[in-house]
XYZ file of C-alpha atoms in Angstrom:
126
model
C -28.461 19.894 14.743
C -24.267 20.187 13.950
C -22.378 17.874 12.336
C -18.769 17.279 13.308
C -15.994 16.391 10.673
C -13.273 14.860 12.008
C -9.302 14.408 9.844
C -5.770 12.805 10.375
C -5.886 10.539 11.755
C -4.081 7.629 10.609
C -0.832 5.012 11.498
C 2.367 6.630 13.471
C 4.298 5.052 15.737
C 4.481 3.918 18.781
C 6.123 6.758 20.225
C 5.039 8.933 17.319
C 2.822 12.150 17.404
C -0.431 12.813 15.769
C -2.544 15.753 15.180
C -6.450 14.791 15.136
C -8.413 17.535 14.138
C -13.104 18.200 14.292
C -14.541 20.771 12.091
C -17.903 22.266 13.377
C -21.122 24.079 11.520
C -22.232 25.366 14.549
C -22.438 28.598 13.815
C -21.651 30.136 17.597
C -19.058 27.834 17.880
C -18.071 29.053 21.080
C -21.225 29.092 22.671
C -19.810 25.214 22.407
C -17.841 22.643 24.769
C -15.855 20.118 23.101
C -14.708 16.744 24.064
C -12.644 13.542 22.045
C -13.732 10.431 22.963
C -12.188 6.976 21.182
C -13.653 3.800 21.305
C -10.891 0.888 21.163
C -11.877 -2.485 19.370
C -13.971 -4.633 21.829
C -13.422 -1.808 24.766
C -16.866 1.064 25.902
C -16.027 4.798 24.157
C -14.280 6.604 26.770
C -13.355 9.978 27.338
C -10.016 11.418 26.113
C -10.075 15.378 26.704
C -12.361 18.599 26.106
C -12.024 22.730 26.443
C -15.094 24.487 27.058
C -16.551 27.658 24.897
C -13.706 30.040 25.849
C -10.948 27.680 25.677
C -9.782 28.947 29.783
C -10.585 24.858 30.458
C -9.623 21.884 30.040
C -10.116 18.384 30.814
C -8.370 14.574 30.700
C -8.656 11.441 31.213
C -5.463 10.222 33.509
C -4.491 8.213 30.646
C -3.373 10.801 28.387
C -2.748 13.309 30.325
C 0.258 14.528 30.142
C 1.100 13.896 26.313
C -2.615 14.514 24.703
C -2.918 18.346 24.760
C -6.535 19.776 23.424
C -7.007 23.333 21.659
C -9.622 25.480 19.958
C -10.069 28.167 17.288
C -13.126 29.942 17.362
C -12.663 31.801 14.149
C -12.287 28.813 12.659
C -15.167 26.216 13.779
C -11.809 23.686 15.237
C -11.179 21.813 17.569
C -7.808 19.941 17.177
C -6.381 16.398 18.924
C -2.276 17.076 19.810
C -1.039 13.781 20.860
C 1.954 12.899 21.427
C 3.667 10.065 22.793
C 1.299 7.903 21.645
C 0.952 3.811 22.524
C -0.007 0.939 20.962
C -2.906 0.793 23.322
C -4.005 4.790 22.072
C -5.100 2.215 18.978
C -8.650 3.976 19.061
C -11.822 5.259 16.897
C -11.783 8.905 17.665
C -14.546 10.622 18.627
C -15.764 14.705 18.527
C -18.320 15.711 20.736
C -20.241 18.430 20.528
C -22.611 20.279 23.427
C -23.267 24.088 23.200
C -22.685 25.046 27.107
C -21.797 28.179 28.893
C -21.042 26.239 31.812
C -17.230 24.553 32.784
C -16.309 22.183 34.826
C -15.742 17.915 35.209
C -19.433 17.028 33.930
C -17.211 18.183 29.973
C -14.997 14.600 30.403
C -19.117 13.034 30.682
C -20.650 11.699 28.101
C -23.146 14.438 28.213
C -22.376 16.082 24.499
C -25.777 15.625 22.116
C -22.859 15.482 18.454
C -21.171 13.422 17.560
C -18.582 12.646 14.473
C -17.830 9.465 12.950
C -14.637 9.484 14.505
C -11.706 8.449 12.596
C -9.613 5.566 13.306
C -5.959 6.656 14.682
C -3.832 3.244 15.122
C -0.182 2.973 16.528
C 2.040 0.783 15.380
C 4.129 -1.901 18.667
């Protein structure tokens, strides 16, 4: 079982920026696809962004495309989500997820992941 720990959440004004990070305990981090999901109060968990193991391919939900950027550092076992132009509707608990797979493609946008972090709150004030 891979442990995932999120960090970097907090309170930010609308229009601001924030980066949340995920640190993985995986010994072969580059063999894992990484995803970010979020869950707002009273809503279901939804896909935000994903990146394949090599970092060559990234995927985004329509609601964050152009504002958020997912990246990874396979030497440091980290996957970051840089969030710009934040909106109050981005307020949610953000979860990091991982799945050992060399596959890429739209399937990374689904909740196929079998390792999840505890989540970290991001609150955007209007």
